[in-house]
CSV table of C-alpha atoms in Angstrom, one decimal:
chain,number,residue,atom,x,y,z
A,1,SER,CA,18.6,-3.1,16.2
A,2,ALA,CA,19.8,-3.7,12.6
A,3,ILE,CA,19.5,-2.0,9.2
A,4,VAL,CA,18.1,-4.2,6.5
A,5,LYS,CA,18.8,-3.3,2.9
A,6,GLY,CA,18.1,-4.9,-0.5
A,7,ILE,CA,16.3,-4.6,-3.8
A,8,VAL,CA,13.0,-6.1,-5.0
A,9,LEU,CA,13.0,-7.4,-8.6
A,10,ASP,CA,10.6,-9.0,-11.1
A,11,LYS,CA,11.6,-12.7,-11.2
A,12,GLU,CA,11.1,-13.0,-15.0
A,13,THR,CA,12.4,-9.7,-16.3
A,14,ARG,CA,14.8,-8.9,-13.4
A,15,LEU,CA,13.6,-5.3,-13.5
A,16,PRO,CA,13.2,-3.3,-10.3
A,17,LEU,CA,9.8,-3.3,-8.6
A,18,PRO,CA,8.9,0.2,-7.2
A,19,TYR,CA,6.7,0.6,-4.2
A,20,ALA,CA,6.7,-3.0,-3.0
A,21,SER,CA,5.8,-3.4,0.7
A,22,VAL,CA,8.6,-4.9,2.8
A,23,GLY,CA,8.0,-5.4,6.5
A,24,VAL,CA,8.4,-7.7,9.5
A,25,LEU,CA,5.1,-9.5,10.1
A,26,ASP,CA,3.1,-8.3,13.1
A,27,MET,CA,5.8,-5.7,14.0
A,28,PRO,CA,6.1,-2.0,13.3
A,29,TYR,CA,9.2,-2.4,11.2
A,30,GLY,CA,9.0,-2.0,7.4
A,31,THR,CA,9.0,0.3,4.4
A,32,VAL,CA,8.2,0.4,0.7
A,33,SER,CA,10.8,0.0,-2.0
A,34,ASP,CA,11.8,3.2,-3.8
A,35,SER,CA,11.3,4.0,-7.6
A,36,MET,CA,14.3,1.7,-8.3
A,37,GLY,CA,13.2,-1.2,-6.2
A,38,HIS,CA,15.6,-0.5,-3.3
A,39,TYR,CA,14.5,-0.7,0.3
A,40,SER,CA,16.1,0.0,3.6
A,41,PHE,CA,14.7,0.1,7.1
A,42,ILE,CA,15.8,-0.3,10.8
A,43,MET,CA,14.6,-3.4,12.7
A,44,GLY,CA,14.3,-3.0,16.4
A,45,ARG,CA,14.1,-6.0,18.7
A,46,VAL,CA,13.0,-9.0,16.6
A,47,ASN,CA,13.6,-12.7,16.7
A,48,SER,CA,15.8,-14.2,13.9
A,49,ASN,CA,13.0,-16.7,13.3
A,50,ASP,CA,10.5,-13.8,12.6
A,51,SER,CA,9.4,-13.4,8.9
A,52,VAL,CA,9.7,-10.4,6.6
A,53,GLN,CA,6.9,-10.2,4.1
A,54,ILE,CA,7.4,-8.7,0.6
A,55,SER,CA,4.2,-7.9,-1.4
A,56,MET,CA,3.1,-5.9,-4.4
A,57,VAL,CA,-0.1,-5.7,-6.4
A,58,GLY,CA,0.0,-8.2,-9.3
A,59,TYR,CA,2.7,-10.4,-7.7
A,60,PHE,CA,2.7,-13.4,-5.3
A,61,THR,CA,3.6,-12.4,-1.7
A,62,ILE,CA,6.7,-14.1,-0.3
A,63,ARG,CA,8.1,-14.4,3.3
A,64,ILE,CA,11.7,-14.6,4.2
A,65,SER,CA,13.2,-15.2,7.6
A,66,VAL,CA,14.9,-12.2,9.4
A,67,ARG,CA,17.9,-14.4,9.8
A,68,GLU,CA,18.2,-14.9,6.0
A,69,LEU,CA,18.0,-11.2,5.3
A,70,LEU,CA,20.6,-10.4,8.0
A,71,LEU,CA,23.0,-13.0,6.6
A,72,ASN,CA,22.6,-11.6,3.1
A,73,PRO,CA,22.9,-7.8,3.2
A,74,GLY,CA,21.8,-6.1,0.0
A,75,ALA,CA,19.8,-9.3,-1.0
A,76,GLU,CA,18.0,-9.4,-4.3
A,77,ILE,CA,14.4,-10.4,-3.7
A,78,PHE,CA,12.5,-11.8,-6.7
A,79,LEU,CA,8.7,-11.6,-6.9
A,80,GLU,CA,6.8,-13.8,-9.3
A,81,MET,CA,4.0,-12.2,-11.4
A,82,LYS,CA,0.6,-13.4,-10.4
A,83,HIS,CA,-1.5,-14.1,-13.5
A,84,GLN,CA,-5.2,-13.8,-12.8
A,85,ASP,CA,-8.2,-14.7,-14.8
A,86,LEU,CA,-10.9,-12.0,-14.9
A,87,PRO,CA,-14.4,-12.9,-13.8
A,88,GLU,CA,-17.3,-13.0,-16.2
A,89,VAL,CA,-18.6,-9.6,-17.2
A,90,ILE,CA,-22.3,-9.0,-17.6
A,91,VAL,CA,-23.4,-6.2,-20.0
A,92,SER,CA,-26.7,-4.5,-19.2
A,93,ASN,CA,-28.7,-1.5,-20.4
A,94,ARG,CA,-29.8,-0.8,-16.8
A,95,GLU,CA,-29.4,2.8,-15.7
A,96,LEU,CA,-26.9,3.3,-13.0
A,97,THR,CA,-27.5,5.6,-10.0
A,98,THR,CA,-24.8,7.6,-8.3
A,99,GLU,CA,-24.4,7.5,-4.5
A,100,GLU,CA,-21.8,9.2,-2.3
A,101,ILE,CA,-20.5,7.1,0.5
A,102,GLY,CA,-18.5,8.5,3.3
A,103,ARG,CA,-17.9,12.1,4.2
A,104,THR,CA,-18.4,15.2,2.0
A,105,SER,CA,-17.0,17.7,4.5
A,106,SER,CA,-13.8,17.9,6.6
A,107,GLY,CA,-13.8,16.4,10.0
A,108,LYS,CA,-11.8,14.3,12.4
A,109,LEU,CA,-12.6,10.8,11.1
A,110,PHE,CA,-8.9,9.9,10.9
A,111,GLN,CA,-5.8,11.7,12.1
A,112,VAL,CA,-2.5,10.5,10.6
A,113,SER,CA,0.8,11.9,11.9
A,114,LEU,CA,3.8,11.5,9.6
A,115,HIS,CA,7.3,11.8,11.1
A,116,LYS,CA,10.4,13.4,10.0
A,117,LYS,CA,13.3,11.4,8.5
A,118,GLY,CA,14.8,10.4,11.8
A,119,ALA,CA,11.7,8.5,12.8
A,120,ALA,CA,10.3,7.6,9.4
A,121,HIS,CA,11.0,3.9,9.9
A,122,LEU,CA,8.2,3.8,12.5
A,123,THR,CA,5.5,4.8,10.0
A,124,ILE,CA,6.5,4.5,6.4
A,125,GLY,CA,4.6,1.7,4.7
A,126,SER,CA,1.9,1.6,7.4
A,127,GLU,CA,-1.7,1.4,6.5
A,128,PHE,CA,-5.0,2.6,7.9
A,129,GLY,CA,-8.4,2.0,6.4
A,130,ILE,CA,-12.1,2.6,6.3
A,131,LYS,CA,-14.8,0.1,5.6
A,132,LEU,CA,-17.5,1.3,3.1
A,133,ASN,CA,-20.8,-0.6,3.0
A,134,THR,CA,-22.8,-0.8,-0.1
A,135,SER,CA,-26.2,-2.6,-0.6
A,136,HIS,CA,-25.3,-3.8,-4.1
A,137,SER,CA,-22.4,-4.1,-6.6
A,138,ALA,CA,-20.7,-0.7,-7.0
A,139,LEU,CA,-18.3,1.1,-9.2
A,140,LEU,CA,-15.8,3.4,-7.4
A,141,LYS,CA,-15.6,6.5,-9.5
A,142,ASN,CA,-13.3,8.6,-7.3
A,143,PHE,CA,-11.8,8.8,-3.9
A,144,ASN,CA,-11.3,12.0,-1.8
A,145,TRP,CA,-8.9,12.8,1.1
A,146,PHE,CA,-9.1,16.0,3.2
A,147,ILE,CA,-5.7,17.1,4.3
A,148,SER,CA,-6.2,19.6,7.2
A,149,ASN,CA,-2.5,20.3,7.9
A,150,ASN,CA,0.7,19.4,6.0
A,151,ASN,CA,4.2,20.3,7.0
A,152,PHE,CA,5.9,18.4,4.1
A,153,LYS,CA,6.9,19.6,0.7
A,154,ARG,CA,6.2,16.2,-0.9
A,155,ILE,CA,4.1,13.2,0.2
A,156,LYS,CA,3.0,10.2,-1.8
A,157,LEU,CA,-0.2,8.4,-0.7
A,158,ARG,CA,-1.2,5.0,-2.0
A,159,LEU,CA,-4.9,3.8,-2.2
A,160,ASN,CA,-5.6,0.1,-1.9
A,161,VAL,CA,-9.1,-1.3,-2.3
A,162,TYR,CA,-9.8,-4.7,-0.7
A,163,SER,CA,-12.8,-7.0,-0.4
A,164,VAL,CA,-13.8,-7.8,3.2
A,165,LYS,CA,-14.0,-11.2,4.8
A,166,HIS,CA,-14.9,-11.7,8.5
A,167,ASN,CA,-14.7,-7.9,9.0
A,168,PHE,CA,-11.0,-7.7,7.8
A,169,PRO,CA,-9.4,-6.8,4.5
A,170,ASP,CA,-9.1,-9.9,2.3
A,171,THR,CA,-8.3,-9.7,-1.4
A,172,LEU,CA,-6.9,-6.7,-3.2
A,173,ILE,CA,-9.6,-5.7,-5.7
A,174,CYS,CA,-7.7,-3.1,-7.8
A,175,LYS,CA,-4.7,-4.6,-9.5
A,176,GLN,CA,-3.3,-1.2,-10.5
A,177,GLN,CA,-1.2,0.9,-8.2
A,178,ILE,CA,-3.1,4.1,-7.3
A,179,PHE,CA,-1.1,7.1,-6.0
A,180,ALA,CA,-1.8,10.7,-4.9
A,181,ASN,CA,1.2,13.0,-4.9
A,182,LEU,CA,1.0,16.1,-2.6
A,183,THR,CA,3.5,18.9,-3.3
A,184,SER,CA,4.2,22.3,-2.0
A,185,TYR,CA,2.7,21.7,1.5
A,186,GLN,CA,-0.7,21.0,-0.2
A,187,LYS,CA,-3.8,21.0,2.0
A,188,GLY,CA,-7.6,20.7,1.5
A,189,TRP,CA,-9.5,18.2,-0.6
A,190,ILE,CA,-7.4,15.7,-2.7
A,191,LYS,CA,-9.4,13.9,-5.4
A,192,ILE,CA,-8.3,10.8,-7.2
A,193,ASP,CA,-10.4,10.2,-10.3
A,194,LEU,CA,-10.5,6.4,-10.8
């Protein structure tokens, strides 16, 4: 195993990029960069030809070989901003209806276990998801999580919203980073007003 460290920066401004995803493709090794763009994680058994993928909302995703990262400890990784044209907007006076999709009460739909610092490299930066079906175009007004148990003083959760293609996440729809910060062993319903 080896420790991989570095920093993720904006290619144009050279400013640090916080909360970029950094991980070995198809392996459980990875993390997210901290608020100053630094990342560090332990890689278990990997092949030096494997790729590490670095991605962030609003930037082009890049892949670097494990060998290159191991030969350049503390490497600066530059992401290029992805400029995107917005699609056409249709203005209408049609009245919108509100529909709740998903659960409105607690249950056991998902169970996520977070590990203490010694084992964090196994879970930090990992994702899980739920597919929500709508019969027409929709506006996501808010998102709710139910936290049944919490043994941590602080947790940061990130919400990503993707389009679906062939039953898998495809394109990130929301270009803005969306976070929920839990403090003081917070439990119960957590609502993000979008």
